[in-house]
Coordinates of C-alpha atoms in Angstrom, one line a residue:
X72 CA -105.7 76.7 204.8
X73 CA -103.1 76.9 202.0
X74 CA -103.9 80.4 200.6
X75 CA -101.7 83.2 201.9
X76 CA -99.0 80.8 202.9
X77 CA -95.5 81.8 202.1
X78 CA -93.8 79.3 199.7
X79 CA -90.6 77.7 201.0
X80 CA -87.2 78.4 199.4
X81 CA -86.3 76.0 196.6
X82 CA -83.8 75.3 193.9
X83 CA -84.5 72.8 191.1
X84 CA -82.9 71.8 187.8
X85 CA -85.1 72.8 184.9
X86 CA -85.4 72.7 181.2
X87 CA -85.7 76.2 179.8
X88 CA -85.6 76.7 176.1
X89 CA -84.3 73.1 175.8
X90 CA -81.3 73.8 178.0
X91 CA -80.6 72.8 181.6
X92 CA -80.7 75.7 184.1
X93 CA -81.4 76.1 187.8
X94 CA -84.6 77.7 188.8
X95 CA -85.2 79.0 192.4
X96 CA -88.0 80.7 194.4
X97 CA -86.1 84.0 193.7
X98 CA -87.2 83.7 190.0
X99 CA -90.8 84.2 191.2
X100 CA -90.2 87.5 193.0
X101 CA -92.0 90.5 191.6
X102 CA -94.4 88.6 189.3
X103 CA -97.5 86.5 189.3
X104 CA -96.6 82.9 188.7
X105 CA -98.6 79.7 188.0
X106 CA -96.8 76.7 189.3
X107 CA -98.3 73.6 187.6
X108 CA -97.4 70.3 189.3
X109 CA -98.0 67.1 187.4
X110 CA -97.1 63.5 188.2
X111 CA -95.4 62.3 185.1
X112 CA -93.8 63.5 181.9
X113 CA -95.6 62.0 178.8
X114 CA -98.9 61.6 180.7
X115 CA -101.9 62.7 178.5
X116 CA -103.6 65.2 180.8
X117 CA -100.3 66.8 181.8
X118 CA -99.4 67.2 178.1
X119 CA -102.7 68.8 177.3
X120 CA -102.6 71.2 180.2
X121 CA -99.0 72.3 179.5
X122 CA -99.7 72.7 175.8
X123 CA -102.7 74.9 176.6
X124 CA -100.7 77.0 179.1
X125 CA -97.9 77.4 176.6
X126 CA -100.3 78.5 173.8
X127 CA -102.0 81.1 176.1
X128 CA -98.9 82.5 177.9
X129 CA -98.8 86.2 178.4
X130 CA -95.9 88.4 179.6
X131 CA -97.9 89.3 182.7
X132 CA -97.7 85.9 184.3
X133 CA -94.9 83.4 184.5
X134 CA -95.6 79.7 184.2
X135 CA -93.4 76.9 185.7
X136 CA -94.2 73.2 185.3
X137 CA -92.9 70.8 188.0
X138 CA -92.8 67.1 188.3
X139 CA -90.7 64.5 190.2
X140 CA -89.3 63.2 186.9
X141 CA -85.6 63.9 186.0
X142 CA -84.7 67.0 183.9
X143 CA -83.4 64.5 181.3
X144 CA -86.9 63.0 181.0
X145 CA -88.3 66.5 180.8
X146 CA -85.9 67.4 178.0
X147 CA -87.0 64.4 175.9
X148 CA -90.6 65.2 176.6
X149 CA -90.3 68.9 175.7
X150 CA -88.5 68.0 172.4
X151 CA -91.7 66.1 171.5
X152 CA -93.7 69.4 171.8
X153 CA -91.4 71.2 169.3
X154 CA -89.3 74.3 169.5
X155 CA -92.1 76.7 170.3
X156 CA -92.5 75.3 173.8
X157 CA -91.4 78.0 176.2
X158 CA -92.6 77.0 179.7
X159 CA -89.7 76.0 182.1
X160 CA -90.2 72.5 183.4
X161 CA -88.5 71.8 186.7
X162 CA -87.4 68.5 188.2
X163 CA -88.2 67.9 191.8
X164 CA -86.5 64.5 191.9
X165 CA -85.9 64.8 195.6
X166 CA -89.6 65.6 196.1
X167 CA -88.7 68.3 198.6
X168 CA -90.6 71.0 196.7
X169 CA -93.6 68.8 196.2
X170 CA -93.6 68.0 199.9
X171 CA -93.4 71.6 200.8
X172 CA -96.6 72.3 198.9
X173 CA -98.1 69.2 200.6
X174 CA -99.1 67.5 197.3
X175 CA -96.8 64.4 197.3
X176 CA -98.9 61.3 196.4
X177 CA -97.2 57.9 196.2
X178 CA -93.8 59.4 195.3
X179 CA -95.2 61.8 192.7
X180 CA -96.9 65.2 192.8
X181 CA -100.6 65.5 192.4
X182 CA -102.0 67.1 189.3
X183 CA -102.6 70.7 190.5
X184 CA -101.8 74.3 190.1
X185 CA -100.8 77.1 192.5
X186 CA -101.1 80.8 191.7
X187 CA -98.2 82.6 193.5
X188 CA -98.3 86.3 194.2
X189 CA -95.3 88.6 193.4
X190 CA -94.3 88.4 197.1
X191 CA -94.3 84.6 197.0
X192 CA -97.6 83.9 198.8
X193 CA -100.0 81.2 197.6
X194 CA -103.1 83.0 196.3
X195 CA -105.0 80.1 194.9
X196 CA -104.8 76.3 194.6
X197 CA -106.7 73.9 192.4
X198 CA -106.3 70.1 192.0
X199 CA -107.2 68.5 188.7
X200 CA -108.3 64.9 188.1
X201 CA -105.8 62.8 186.0
X202 CA -108.6 61.2 184.0
X203 CA -111.9 62.6 183.1
X204 CA -114.6 60.0 182.6
X205 CA -116.8 60.4 179.6

């Protein structure tokens, strides 16, 4: 059971407001957080999900995107969204964070989201398909 599990400590390089910064588990303390893991930058379903999260952000919930791509790839990708993109996108190039959430799949993270409580417990988990058949 993944719910109510304490998240592991982490530190990742991230793109925040088109600048490189370090993001850690301490950034999650005291607030509800959605950690959205996705396998690749520039992948269609990831783009759509992140754009939707960005457009519907509130000050009550933090959102962090995470993939195993480099922060350089993330910067190029974020620039394609435009200047209004505010979600921090973190690079888990080592895959340590992805492994700690048990979502590593063939070297990349699965397409999923975790809702993290203010005391850093996993409250909810959902996995999304990469492609939706019509």
